[in-house]
Amino acid sequence: MAPRDEERFRRLVDEHASAVGDYLRRRLYPVSPADLDDLVEETLLVVWRRLDDVPVDAERPWMIGVARNVLRNARRSSGRRRALQASLRPAPDDPPAEERVVADVALAQALASLSDDDREIVTLNAWDGYEARDLALHLGITANAAAVRLSRARGRLRAALAVGEDDPKETGTS
Amino acid sequence: MDDLDRRLRAADPVGGRPYAVPVGLVARVVAERRPTRVVRPFAWRVAAAAAASVAVTVGAVSALGQVAPAFAAVEVAAAVPSPPTAGPAAFGAMEAAALPSVGAPPRLRLAPGSVAPGSVEVTRLSHPADLPAEARRLARALKVTGPTTRVGAAPASWQVGRPPGATVVVVGGAVPQWSYSSSSPSIAPATQSAGPVRDPAERAHLRARAVHLLSRLGLDLTLGRATYVDAIMDGASPSDVYREITATFVVTHAGLATDQRLVIGVDARGRLVFAAGPDVTAARDVPYALETPATALDSLRGGAGPSGPGAPASTRPVVVRATISLRAFVVRGGATWWLPVFTFTARSGAHWQVLARASGKVTIAPGATGLDARGVVVP
């Protein structure tokens, strides 16, 4: 690799690696720091190997897309060994009881009731700061389509919340 | 920002604690260019870390009689998870337990009310005192070279070697664990298919490998029953596949199954790909008075839920199996003991665990978690 490649890679890490780590942590929560570091490293390894493919105008969405694939691989391949040891050990990082107590249970349940795609688009927007253009790059659709899908997904989230809460503000009714 | 946005942001798991890239990660990535073909320890490290990270405070336990010096006013931590099925409260509805009668019950299969052993040997486990030194010792035995680095703080974890090369990790905690991973690719391959190992010779070979490995590591552990899995996984290229055979052995002591496992995995060429297990040895055996399974069942019924004649018969679980095994608990002062627990299994598959303590010999303080006041292991 040329020095400028390494320089670009280091800049990508400086500007986007934190967002990659946050993306992975949000989708794997709770996750141990060591495992999170592993997944970030896997993601950055792919970025490094495919540095020439990273679009200059969409670096972060591209890197988050890699993280998404890494996450899928990790989940798929870890299942077997987890099953082997299911009788032996618990989940390593159960959230503390206090976190459960203060959690927005209704929202968590409503999010869980969404499809994977809806949940992804809603959380990318709310947590990762993705606007329609970023969502479009991430999902491989047009910006208009992304905006429509985001709107519909949020509508379904509001509806799911309303089922549990019957809150007129959330349902948009009066 | 509307109310929904505010709620979503408040529920963000990151919550104002942005991820920080570890020092040295970029240098490792830039130096890392070569994919290889064996399994990365991602999932494995999850499990190994888990074993030592679950020090669930249980409460004060005081014991009298033969084991009084070890257990007097002790604080206990369960080192393994509780049964994943229904908890002891559900058991409170049970009115009567029925077990199939067996002519000559195996030692580990006890019918409530039958004559159980009056005592078993409970065992204090010795821990490695110096985790980094232990990691280096194991690494030498496994011919793993490289720097010794701290890879975890709670519990303390030390690693010798550095991925993608072979590594040895030792994780401290209630029951310290060790693991070995051979050189690995960046991402664990996906499993294409998996099934049992059917060839008895192959199973025997794996067992011999495991016994030899323990000997090589200087770990005095006995292996009991095992589960063998033969898996075909994605290889380094689309036209390539990778075979891995895994054996998971129950560690036994004094004829009883314990809550610990030894796992080894070898590839199609017989090379050790990964291995892991407890880093403990039995240091001291003490006779421990047992209660009968029937008494243990009573302790499950008492004090929780609608026990007694009020419960409809149709809702009462019927116990079909009772087993005794050893489970690790940490007593005040930090020592870990394998203590006997009864596991009762209902026809539905639900099961419950209770400390097999002689009545009056062990008391558990109120407010304990992990064990309730009756000695029932709380999920």
XYZ file of C-alpha atoms in Angstrom:
553
model
C 0.000 0.000 0.000
C 1.171 3.492 -0.786
C 1.680 5.890 2.093
C -1.262 7.947 0.920
C -3.487 4.913 1.205
C -2.489 4.479 4.807
C -3.017 8.164 5.336
C -6.509 7.943 3.916
C -7.268 4.884 5.983
C -6.164 6.626 9.158
C -8.367 9.567 8.291
C -11.323 7.252 7.747
C -10.680 5.729 11.142
C -10.438 9.132 12.776
C -13.636 10.370 11.215
C -15.856 7.311 11.112
C -14.588 4.458 13.306
C -16.392 5.795 16.331
C -19.647 5.785 14.381
C -18.923 2.228 13.270
C -18.354 1.166 16.870
C -21.533 2.879 17.983
C -23.497 1.232 15.178
C -22.262 -2.215 16.201
C -22.814 -1.597 19.898
C -26.383 -0.484 19.309
C -27.192 -3.629 17.359
C -25.401 -6.035 19.665
C -26.173 -4.415 22.992
C -25.202 -5.703 25.448
C -21.754 -6.596 24.134
C -18.449 -6.828 25.925
C -15.815 -4.223 25.043
C -13.443 -6.917 23.801
C -15.987 -8.336 21.387
C -16.970 -4.899 20.201
C -13.318 -4.136 19.505
C -13.070 -7.384 17.564
C -15.995 -6.470 15.345
C -14.733 -2.957 14.738
C -11.377 -4.416 13.806
C -13.053 -6.816 11.378
C -14.889 -3.944 9.804
C -11.802 -1.801 9.465
C -9.901 -4.722 8.033
C -12.414 -4.963 5.209
C -12.238 -1.218 4.735
C -8.461 -1.400 4.544
C -8.513 -4.233 2.037
C -11.089 -2.497 -0.114
C -9.882 1.012 0.352
C -10.128 1.725 -3.349
C -13.826 0.889 -3.264
C -14.716 3.339 -0.516
C -16.748 6.111 -2.200
C -15.352 9.498 -1.354
C -18.806 11.032 -1.068
C -20.285 8.328 1.119
C -17.548 7.011 3.297
C -19.526 6.601 6.478
C -22.552 4.837 4.961
C -20.179 2.530 3.106
C -18.305 1.673 6.292
C -21.527 1.158 8.213
C -22.630 -1.163 5.427
C -19.472 -3.207 5.935
C -20.142 -3.258 9.675
C -23.622 -4.540 8.977
C -22.216 -7.474 6.996
C -19.615 -8.192 9.649
C -22.358 -8.230 12.229
C -24.393 -10.686 10.199
C -21.414 -13.001 9.787
C -20.546 -12.847 13.450
C -24.107 -13.614 14.520
C -24.416 -16.488 12.100
C -21.138 -18.145 12.926
C -21.259 -17.650 16.653
C -24.568 -19.462 16.961
C -23.133 -22.918 16.807
C -20.577 -22.473 19.531
C -22.990 -20.625 21.709
C -25.332 -23.573 21.389
C -22.556 -25.909 22.382
C -22.111 -24.056 25.616
C -25.649 -23.011 26.295
C -25.901 -25.289 29.274
C -22.678 -23.984 30.647
C -22.668 -20.241 30.682
C -25.027 -17.320 30.644
C -25.031 -14.312 28.398
C -21.923 -12.403 29.348
C -23.246 -8.922 29.690
C -26.789 -8.877 30.908
C -27.748 -5.266 31.497
C -27.760 -4.284 35.145
C -31.119 -4.434 36.818
C -31.156 -0.655 37.168
C -30.960 -0.279 33.407
C -33.888 -2.572 32.967
C -35.875 -0.629 35.488
C -35.374 2.722 33.833
C -35.650 1.413 30.297
C -38.480 2.559 28.074
C -40.028 -0.866 27.971
C -42.918 0.177 25.776
C -40.555 1.602 23.194
C -38.319 -1.445 23.327
C -41.317 -3.678 22.768
C -42.578 -1.514 19.953
C -39.178 -1.583 18.265
C -39.013 -5.331 18.695
C -42.379 -5.687 17.023
C -41.136 -4.010 13.841
C -39.663 -5.911 10.938
C -35.880 -5.997 10.778
C -35.898 -3.539 7.902
C -38.212 -1.098 9.667
C -36.225 -1.279 12.873
C -32.976 -0.759 11.000
C -34.213 2.288 9.158
C -35.759 3.853 12.260
C -32.700 3.347 14.420
C -30.286 4.398 11.693
C -32.190 7.643 11.558
C -32.701 8.212 15.269
C -29.497 6.797 16.695
C -26.933 6.965 13.912
C -28.113 10.265 12.495
C -28.857 8.971 9.023
C -30.932 11.239 6.824
C -32.674 10.105 3.672
C -29.588 10.360 1.502
C -27.499 8.231 3.857
C -30.303 5.748 4.206
C -30.533 5.547 0.441
C -26.845 4.683 0.179
C -27.073 2.193 2.992
C -30.114 0.439 1.610
C -29.285 0.766 -2.066
C -32.430 2.681 -2.939
C -33.209 6.216 -4.026
C -33.365 9.039 -1.532
C -37.050 9.493 -2.196
C -37.732 5.835 -1.570
C -35.667 5.975 1.596
C -37.639 8.941 2.868
C -40.889 7.145 2.192
C -39.695 3.990 3.902
C -38.499 5.941 6.904
C -41.817 7.707 7.186
C -43.754 4.472 6.955
C -41.484 2.715 9.435
C -41.919 5.523 11.941
C -45.645 5.346 11.394
C -45.620 1.659 12.187
C -43.529 2.357 15.287
C -46.048 4.951 16.433
C -48.834 2.494 15.833
C -47.044 -0.202 17.792
C -46.541 2.220 20.642
C -50.169 3.233 20.517
C -51.267 -0.350 20.959
C -49.521 -0.408 24.284
C -50.133 3.139 25.393
C -53.244 4.450 23.669
C -51.617 7.853 23.509
C -53.330 10.251 21.082
C -50.160 12.256 20.554
C -48.284 9.219 19.377
C -50.996 7.998 17.080
C -51.517 11.372 15.502
C -55.205 11.281 16.342
C -57.136 13.519 18.601
C -37.863 16.794 17.321
C -41.103 15.219 18.436
C -41.845 13.030 21.377
C -41.066 9.876 19.447
C -37.605 11.186 18.555
C -36.950 12.118 22.157
C -37.919 8.663 23.332
C -35.848 6.989 20.658
C -32.791 9.026 21.511
C -33.259 8.381 25.202
C -33.310 4.671 24.401
C -30.061 4.806 22.454
C -27.813 2.094 23.965
C -24.763 4.212 23.257
C -26.262 6.999 25.340
C -23.553 9.649 25.134
C -20.696 7.206 25.505
C -19.262 7.100 22.001
C -17.037 4.255 20.992
C -13.315 4.905 21.261
C -10.998 3.083 18.894
C -8.443 1.078 20.885
C -4.858 2.154 20.751
C -2.948 0.031 18.289
C -5.941 -1.118 16.291
C -5.035 0.829 13.190
C -1.476 -0.460 13.239
C -2.757 -4.025 13.544
C -5.152 -3.590 10.663
C -2.584 -2.011 8.400
C -0.207 -4.869 9.124
C -2.925 -7.464 8.599
C -3.295 -8.588 5.013
C -3.397 -12.367 4.964
C -6.656 -14.351 5.286
C -6.345 -17.837 6.699
C -8.781 -20.644 7.167
C -9.480 -21.485 10.737
C -11.860 -20.180 13.274
C -11.546 -16.845 14.945
C -12.158 -16.878 18.661
C -14.883 -14.245 18.651
C -17.703 -16.392 19.916
C -15.350 -18.417 21.947
C -14.041 -15.451 23.842
C -17.583 -14.423 24.557
C -18.210 -17.697 26.264
C -14.932 -17.868 28.089
C -15.344 -14.419 29.466
C -18.855 -15.239 30.520
C -17.853 -18.092 32.731
C -15.804 -15.913 34.944
C -17.942 -12.843 34.794
C -21.028 -14.138 36.479
C -20.167 -13.751 40.079
C -23.724 -13.444 41.299
C -23.801 -12.491 44.902
C -25.875 -14.963 46.756
C -25.716 -13.998 50.351
C -24.389 -15.265 53.563
C -24.342 -18.962 54.094
C -23.291 -20.457 57.338
C -22.523 -24.074 57.696
C -21.936 -26.200 60.704
C -20.744 -29.713 61.241
C -18.117 -31.321 59.124
C -17.616 -28.439 56.748
C -17.960 -25.642 59.252
C -14.418 -24.326 58.916
C -14.868 -23.754 55.235
C -18.383 -22.414 55.126
C -18.914 -20.550 58.353
C -20.657 -17.280 57.534
C -19.686 -17.302 53.916
C -20.802 -15.196 51.045
C -21.583 -17.229 48.003
C -21.485 -16.500 44.306
C -22.964 -18.819 41.735
C -20.498 -19.345 38.954
C -22.812 -20.857 36.411
C -26.218 -19.937 35.046
C -29.417 -21.188 36.489
C -31.606 -23.549 34.515
C -33.176 -21.663 31.666
C -36.658 -22.952 32.257
C -39.300 -22.164 34.833
C -38.111 -20.867 38.144
C -38.696 -22.165 41.604
C -41.805 -20.083 42.136
C -43.629 -22.173 39.570
C -42.581 -25.228 41.445
C -44.409 -24.015 44.488
C -47.640 -25.203 42.950
C -46.489 -28.777 43.033
C -48.428 -31.026 45.298
C -46.908 -34.380 44.579
C -43.889 -35.535 42.699
C -43.830 -38.829 40.945
C -40.747 -40.596 39.783
C -40.567 -43.780 37.826
C -39.301 -46.549 39.980
C -36.151 -48.164 38.823
C -34.762 -51.449 40.002
C -31.191 -50.380 40.428
C -31.082 -46.631 40.087
C -27.836 -45.306 38.711
C -25.840 -43.384 41.179
C -26.762 -40.039 39.691
C -30.438 -40.726 39.260
C -32.297 -40.457 42.503
C -35.935 -40.850 43.317
C -37.260 -38.486 45.974
C -37.748 -40.533 49.087
C -35.271 -43.162 48.048
C -32.121 -43.690 50.007
C -29.624 -41.132 48.799
C -25.997 -41.089 49.776
C -25.629 -39.622 53.231
C -22.759 -37.485 52.180
C -20.649 -36.574 49.224
C -17.228 -35.107 48.902
C -17.333 -31.391 48.288
C -14.280 -29.850 46.840
C -12.416 -26.629 47.174
C -10.938 -25.525 43.884
C -7.530 -23.960 43.602
C -7.136 -20.969 41.295
C -4.039 -19.796 39.532
C -2.672 -17.049 41.746
C -0.966 -15.106 38.978
C -3.079 -14.913 35.816
C -0.437 -13.533 33.436
C 2.035 -16.121 34.673
C -0.630 -18.787 34.202
C -1.287 -17.572 30.678
C 2.413 -17.818 29.901
C 2.617 -21.279 31.432
C -0.238 -22.553 29.308
C 1.171 -20.811 26.248
C 4.498 -22.554 26.709
C 2.733 -25.897 26.925
C 0.831 -25.124 23.739
C 3.848 -23.621 21.990
C 2.198 -20.248 21.647
C 4.568 -17.338 21.543
C 4.087 -13.601 21.679
C 3.524 -10.799 24.102
C 1.435 -11.182 27.227
C -1.248 -8.516 27.254
C -4.175 -7.692 29.432
C -7.302 -7.991 27.329
C -9.970 -7.523 29.964
C -10.369 -5.880 33.327
C -13.523 -7.294 34.854
C -12.840 -10.112 35.058
C -9.125 -9.812 34.557
C -8.128 -11.481 31.311
C -4.680 -12.055 29.894
C -3.654 -13.133 26.457
C -0.440 -14.545 25.100
C 0.096 -14.183 21.363
C -1.745 -11.956 19.004
C -4.323 -12.691 16.319
C -4.139 -13.786 13.568
C -1.535 -16.008 15.207
C -2.335 -18.552 17.882
C -3.395 -17.173 21.230
C -3.928 -18.360 24.754
C -6.342 -16.445 26.958
C -6.847 -16.858 30.679
C -9.889 -15.245 32.229
C -10.082 -14.814 35.982
C -13.154 -14.830 38.153
C -15.051 -17.306 40.234
C -13.992 -20.200 38.057
C -11.068 -19.098 35.913
C -11.145 -20.277 32.333
C -8.476 -20.772 29.736
C -8.827 -20.923 25.989
C -6.607 -21.581 23.028
C -7.212 -20.470 19.464
C -5.041 -21.323 16.561
C -4.233 -18.772 13.889
C -7.468 -17.423 12.590
C -9.139 -15.505 9.803
C -10.678 -12.137 10.272
C -14.216 -13.456 10.409
C -15.391 -16.826 11.642
C -16.631 -18.950 8.748
C -20.314 -19.719 8.518
C -21.412 -23.233 9.280
C -22.857 -25.031 6.267
C -23.914 -28.162 8.074
C -23.352 -29.889 11.367
C -24.158 -33.261 12.806
C -22.971 -35.778 15.349
C -19.675 -37.585 15.011
C -20.767 -41.147 14.315
C -17.450 -42.937 14.078
C -16.598 -44.409 17.513
C -12.932 -44.389 16.645
C -13.064 -40.706 15.897
C -14.837 -40.021 19.185
C -12.309 -42.111 21.069
C -9.521 -40.261 19.356
C -10.979 -36.915 20.399
C -11.287 -38.081 23.982
C -7.700 -39.247 23.979
C -6.663 -35.898 22.549
C -8.526 -34.101 25.305
C -6.987 -36.212 28.044
C -3.556 -35.700 26.558
C -4.166 -31.962 26.322
C -5.120 -31.729 29.991
C -2.015 -33.659 30.923
C 0.100 -31.374 28.785
C -1.408 -28.362 30.522
C -0.956 -29.856 33.969
C -4.651 -29.654 34.762
C -5.895 -32.517 36.903
C -9.456 -32.779 35.643
C -11.560 -35.826 34.884
C -13.683 -35.960 31.772
C -17.141 -37.478 31.711
C -19.745 -37.661 28.992
C -19.170 -35.766 25.801
C -21.040 -34.300 22.876
C -19.350 -34.534 19.501
C -20.172 -32.286 16.582
C -18.904 -32.622 13.037
C -19.291 -29.349 11.153
C -18.635 -28.264 7.608
C -18.012 -24.548 7.256
C -17.252 -22.026 4.604
C -13.603 -21.956 3.657
C -11.372 -19.166 2.526
C -12.836 -19.189 -0.973
C -16.277 -20.045 -2.362
C -14.992 -23.363 -3.696
C -13.389 -24.271 -0.420
C -14.902 -25.838 2.666
C -13.504 -26.408 6.078
C -14.267 -29.271 8.450
C -14.114 -28.953 12.180
C -14.857 -31.582 14.776
C -15.730 -30.411 18.249
C -16.025 -32.347 21.475
C -17.542 -30.927 24.634
C -16.784 -32.936 27.745
C -18.465 -32.670 31.112
C -15.836 -32.304 33.805
C -16.547 -34.752 36.606
C -15.340 -35.049 40.142
C -15.770 -37.902 42.588
C -18.141 -39.518 40.123
C -20.438 -36.522 39.854
C -20.881 -34.223 36.907
C -19.795 -30.663 37.547
C -20.878 -27.406 36.000
C -17.671 -27.149 34.011
C -16.920 -28.228 30.452
C -13.836 -28.854 28.394
C -14.161 -28.132 24.693
C -11.707 -29.019 21.985
C -11.955 -28.598 18.242
C -9.753 -30.110 15.579
C -9.707 -29.603 11.845
C -9.798 -32.238 9.123
C -6.065 -32.768 9.430
C -6.308 -33.357 13.134
C -4.782 -30.050 14.097
C -5.998 -28.484 17.292
C -8.028 -25.438 16.291
C -9.327 -24.352 19.634
C -9.732 -25.609 23.169
C -11.012 -24.222 26.416
C -11.958 -25.223 29.895
C -11.747 -24.364 33.564
C -8.385 -23.431 34.982
C -8.872 -25.028 38.357
C -7.797 -28.126 40.173
C -9.382 -29.873 43.106
C -7.472 -28.820 46.180
C -9.364 -30.261 49.085
C -12.184 -32.749 49.526
C -14.455 -32.534 52.551
C -17.363 -34.817 53.454
C -20.642 -32.943 53.152
C -23.877 -34.166 54.643
C -26.629 -34.462 52.059
C -30.331 -34.061 52.463
C -32.577 -36.483 50.679
C -34.098 -35.583 47.332
C -37.516 -35.632 48.975
C -36.415 -33.021 51.481
C -34.989 -30.945 48.694
C -38.323 -31.162 46.916
C -39.992 -29.939 50.071
C -37.709 -26.956 50.112
C -38.776 -26.193 46.565
C -42.420 -26.358 47.568
C -42.116 -24.423 50.754
C -42.228 -20.705 50.920
C -43.002 -19.830 47.329
C -46.180 -20.015 45.357
C -49.472 -21.697 46.098
C -48.259 -24.931 47.566
C -50.605 -27.387 49.131
C -54.016 -28.656 48.338
C -55.212 -25.438 46.728
C -53.299 -26.001 43.548
C -55.235 -27.808 40.847
C -53.763 -31.203 40.134
C -53.690 -30.481 36.427
C -51.230 -27.637 36.943
C -48.870 -29.463 39.222
C -45.592 -30.348 37.594
C -44.701 -33.993 37.769
C -41.075 -34.602 38.453
C -39.720 -37.350 36.298
C -36.055 -37.138 37.105
C -33.809 -36.024 39.910
C -30.078 -35.798 39.514
C -27.263 -34.646 41.704
C -24.275 -32.753 40.422
C -21.616 -30.359 41.626
C -21.930 -26.651 41.032
C -19.358 -23.986 41.773
C -20.015 -21.444 44.511
C -17.660 -18.867 45.880
C -17.566 -18.581 49.629
C -16.576 -15.570 51.661
C -12.865 -15.155 51.409
C -12.849 -15.967 47.733
C -12.436 -19.712 47.687
C -14.523 -21.610 45.167
C -16.196 -24.864 46.103
C -18.068 -27.423 44.146
C -21.185 -28.051 46.219
C -23.869 -30.603 45.450
C -27.123 -29.465 43.905
C -30.201 -31.476 43.070
C -31.766 -30.872 39.691
C -35.408 -31.869 39.358
C -36.849 -32.208 35.905
C -40.566 -32.125 35.208
C -42.324 -33.983 32.433
C -42.562 -30.722 30.531
C -38.788 -30.434 30.517
C -38.756 -27.599 33.045
C -36.211 -28.077 35.756
C -35.150 -26.593 39.058
C -31.973 -26.664 41.065
C -31.603 -26.587 44.797
C -28.545 -26.762 46.985
C -28.425 -30.274 48.425
C -27.752 -29.190 51.968
C -28.498 -31.123 55.076
C -31.255 -29.405 56.970
C -29.873 -27.217 59.699
C -26.344 -27.459 58.442
C -26.464 -24.511 56.091
C -28.470 -21.354 56.428
C -28.707 -18.664 53.845
C -29.117 -15.031 54.700
C -32.249 -13.131 53.701
C -31.864 -10.899 50.709
C -29.547 -13.261 48.913
C -29.593 -13.325 45.156
C -28.605 -16.303 43.066
C -29.892 -18.615 45.774
C -33.074 -17.970 47.671
C -33.454 -18.505 51.373
C -34.300 -22.161 50.809
C -31.149 -22.785 48.821
C -33.057 -22.848 45.553
C -30.961 -21.628 42.664
C -32.754 -18.588 41.306
C -32.757 -18.160 37.526
